[in-house]
Amino acid sequence: MKYDLVVIGGGPAGLAAAHAAWEDGCKSICILERDKELGGILNQCIHNGFGLHFFKEELTGPEYAGRFIEMLRSTGVEVKTDAMVLDVTHDKQVHVVSAASGYEVLDAQSVVLAMGCRERTRGAIAIPGTRPAGVFTAGAAQRYLNIEGYMVGKRVVILGSGDIGLIMARRMTLEGAKVLACVELMPYSGGLTRNIVQCLNDFDIPLYLSHTITDIQGRDRVERVTVSQIDNKRQPIPGTEMVFDCDTVLLSVGLIPENELSRATGLEMDARTNGPVVYENMETSIPGVFACGNVVHVHDLVDFVTAESQRAGHAAAAYCAGQVAASTVIKPISAGNGVGYTVPQHIRMDAVTDAVSLFFRVRAVYRDAKIVITDETGAQIAAFAREHLAPGEMESIKLPRVLLDKVQGALTVSIEEGK
Ligand SMILES: Cc1cc2nc3c(=O)[nH]c(=O)nc-3n(C[C@H](O)[C@H](O)[C@H](O)COP(=O)(O)OP(=O)(O)OC[C@H]3O[C@@H](n4cnc5c(N)ncnc54)[C@H](O)[C@@H]3O)c2cc1C
């Protein structure tokens, strides 16, 4: 089978990219989704808080996904669910296996990678103790509870204060569990402030910052955990131990882009995001292969995923129409003081008409700080004041073409403290 565009992943990123490409005249599009339904991670996020930026109203995750699924119904975009992509070759052949069609190889003129991300597990952070049942990643517990209908435990300790952990603290409480504590290694929360307030404070769930779980005990099922305060070298401080009798530990200790296909395809990868390196229009290092959403970098709000993925979809349609972005002047972007990464990592000046949106995360919490853009000569190109910056909240700035024209060589994004 031949397609103009094959989209891998039917979450919000894949749906928005496919829709944008269709609107731009790309008429032979196929979305491949390994799950039984479209919607991605949104299907298990039954809480509200989605869509405030994009739809200007508060929706639940399934409602947000439903809007895009509905929009796609009026198009000719083909959808294959229960279809797992195993490989994407350099020349854009997509190898997929599905119950309906068996093993197939699809020829694509362009490909959008939108495979989302996965959670870090207990193995990734090596918590000491025994290996009883009752230790779940927060997202897996969310799926059990909200989709499969299983209550995963009654007395819960949550390790990590990322958004999924915070949301699950509230969800488990509403379902009748007792959430004893949320324990965070860093001196600040990894989640959005609104989730700290609405999911912990409103339910009197204590948040222990600069603490970690130092022991999990239990024979068949978790029976208790030990939580200790840590010093500035992240070592447990003796004498600070607290023991919680609990049957469940939920881990919310980070997300990693689902990057096996990206790596196997031979895309240039960014060690900081764990996703592919992309240009201003979300094109990767292989021409005609685009990437968007959590497979590129982990987003906090789905609205940003949608905007980024629409850009990828428009660019894929332009590629199919023969409008290949010229790359005579490329400006690399690097992460300076206080900045963890930037997306995109490169800007092709010939492709910039109006402005480029730059996304990044900071490494620490800042109050009254400045985001500063400098070039290779050290000249300051722009500065943006921010009252509050935190690692849990993705930042974005818009760089107009007129400013980019002043840049000599590479750009650096840094944080300066003070107004
Ligand atoms: C628990 C949780 C709570 C959240 N809460 C909020 C919130 O309150 N508000 C908000 O705005 N945002 C929230 N978000 C963020 C938002 O939901 C995500 O940023 C968004 O869903 C990411 O979209 P995506 O399409 O990149 O990834 P996903 O939604 O993960 O979709 C990726 C899709 O790709 C498929 N896939 C992967 N590999 C393959 C393969 N090899 N072959 C075929 N298909 C494949 C997967 O099955 C999946 O359906 C939350 C996220 C999580 C995890």
Tab-separated table of N, CA and C in Angstrom, residues 127-128 157-159 181-186 207-216 225-232 234-244:
chain	number	residue	atom	x	y	z
A	127	ILE	N	14.811	1.374	43.916
A	127	ILE	CA	14.453	1.561	45.330
A	127	ILE	C	14.816	0.278	46.086
A	128	PRO	N	15.519	0.397	47.213
A	128	PRO	CA	15.860	-0.814	47.973
A	128	PRO	C	14.608	-1.486	48.551
A	157	VAL	N	1.099	5.201	49.236
A	157	VAL	CA	2.158	6.219	49.284
A	157	VAL	C	2.596	6.467	47.848
A	158	ILE	N	2.729	7.741	47.496
A	158	ILE	CA	3.103	8.082	46.120
A	158	ILE	C	4.528	8.626	46.111
A	159	LEU	N	5.364	8.056	45.272
A	159	LEU	CA	6.733	8.559	45.132
A	159	LEU	C	6.816	9.383	43.854
A	181	ALA	N	0.805	9.864	51.825
A	181	ALA	CA	1.844	10.862	51.569
A	181	ALA	C	2.222	10.876	50.102
A	182	CYS	N	2.691	12.039	49.660
A	182	CYS	CA	3.336	12.153	48.358
A	182	CYS	C	4.763	12.591	48.663
A	183	VAL	N	5.717	11.824	48.166
A	183	VAL	CA	7.121	11.991	48.571
A	183	VAL	C	7.928	12.423	47.348
A	184	GLU	N	8.645	13.541	47.460
A	184	GLU	CA	9.370	14.087	46.298
A	184	GLU	C	10.846	14.283	46.642
A	185	LEU	N	11.699	13.747	45.796
A	185	LEU	CA	13.152	13.837	45.988
A	185	LEU	C	13.657	15.286	45.911
A	186	MET	N	13.097	16.042	44.984
A	186	MET	CA	13.595	17.396	44.754
A	186	MET	C	13.005	18.355	45.801
A	207	LEU	N	2.709	16.664	51.314
A	207	LEU	CA	3.767	16.550	50.301
A	207	LEU	C	5.097	16.714	51.024
A	208	TYR	N	5.923	15.682	50.983
A	208	TYR	CA	7.234	15.749	51.620
A	208	TYR	C	8.279	16.029	50.548
A	209	LEU	N	8.756	17.282	50.482
A	209	LEU	CA	9.803	17.636	49.525
A	209	LEU	C	11.159	17.232	50.098
A	210	SER	N	12.160	17.014	49.244
A	210	SER	CA	13.503	16.569	49.663
A	210	SER	C	13.421	15.298	50.513
A	211	HIS	N	12.541	14.401	50.144
A	211	HIS	CA	12.396	13.098	50.810
A	211	HIS	C	12.368	12.007	49.738
A	212	THR	N	12.664	10.796	50.157
A	212	THR	CA	12.501	9.682	49.219
A	212	THR	C	12.144	8.401	49.975
A	213	ILE	N	11.697	7.387	49.225
A	213	ILE	CA	11.432	6.077	49.841
A	213	ILE	C	12.761	5.342	49.915
A	214	THR	N	13.141	4.934	51.119
A	214	THR	CA	14.431	4.249	51.280
A	214	THR	C	14.250	2.749	51.517
A	215	ASP	N	13.014	2.296	51.679
A	215	ASP	CA	12.797	0.853	51.841
A	215	ASP	C	11.340	0.517	51.544
A	216	ILE	N	11.152	-0.593	50.829
A	216	ILE	CA	9.793	-1.124	50.632
A	216	ILE	C	9.788	-2.510	51.252
A	225	VAL	N	6.386	1.136	53.943
A	225	VAL	CA	7.545	1.761	53.301
A	225	VAL	C	8.200	2.705	54.299
A	226	THR	N	9.509	2.886	54.111
A	226	THR	CA	10.236	3.856	54.938
A	226	THR	C	10.565	5.052	54.059
A	227	VAL	N	10.286	6.231	54.598
A	227	VAL	CA	10.563	7.480	53.875
A	227	VAL	C	11.592	8.263	54.689
A	228	SER	N	12.644	8.751	54.010
A	228	SER	CA	13.677	9.516	54.721
A	228	SER	C	13.898	10.855	54.049
A	229	GLN	N	14.311	11.810	54.855
A	229	GLN	CA	14.711	13.108	54.292
A	229	GLN	C	16.083	12.924	53.634
A	230	ILE	N	16.387	13.709	52.616
A	230	ILE	CA	17.701	13.581	51.968
A	230	ILE	C	18.488	14.888	52.109
A	231	ASP	N	19.825	14.752	52.027
A	231	ASP	CA	20.657	15.960	52.112
A	231	ASP	C	20.893	16.521	50.707
A	232	ASN	N	21.753	17.538	50.606
A	232	ASN	CA	21.911	18.168	49.291
A	232	ASN	C	22.698	17.314	48.293
A	234	ARG	N	21.618	14.253	47.914
A	234	ARG	CA	20.530	13.282	47.726
A	234	ARG	C	20.761	11.989	48.501
A	235	GLN	N	21.482	12.079	49.619
A	235	GLN	CA	21.688	10.904	50.474
A	235	GLN	C	20.715	10.961	51.647
A	236	PRO	N	20.121	9.814	52.034
A	236	PRO	CA	19.187	9.811	53.161
A	236	PRO	C	19.868	10.298	54.443
A	237	ILE	N	19.169	11.105	55.222
A	237	ILE	CA	19.727	11.614	56.478
A	237	ILE	C	19.303	10.662	57.603
A	238	PRO	N	20.272	9.984	58.258
A	238	PRO	CA	19.916	9.035	59.323
A	238	PRO	C	19.120	9.740	60.426
A	239	GLY	N	18.141	9.026	60.950
A	239	GLY	CA	17.349	9.577	62.045
A	239	GLY	C	16.090	10.300	61.568
A	240	THR	N	15.936	10.457	60.225
A	240	THR	CA	14.742	11.169	59.728
A	240	THR	C	13.675	10.192	59.222
A	241	GLU	N	13.877	8.885	59.434
A	241	GLU	CA	12.983	7.878	58.847
A	241	GLU	C	11.542	8.008	59.364
A	242	MET	N	10.593	7.852	58.475
A	242	MET	CA	9.164	7.756	58.842
A	242	MET	C	8.662	6.458	58.208
A	243	VAL	N	7.890	5.673	58.967
A	243	VAL	CA	7.384	4.412	58.419
A	243	VAL	C	5.884	4.556	58.154
A	244	PHE	N	5.457	4.201	56.957
A	244	PHE	CA	4.035	4.250	56.600
A	244	PHE	C	3.542	2.830	56.362
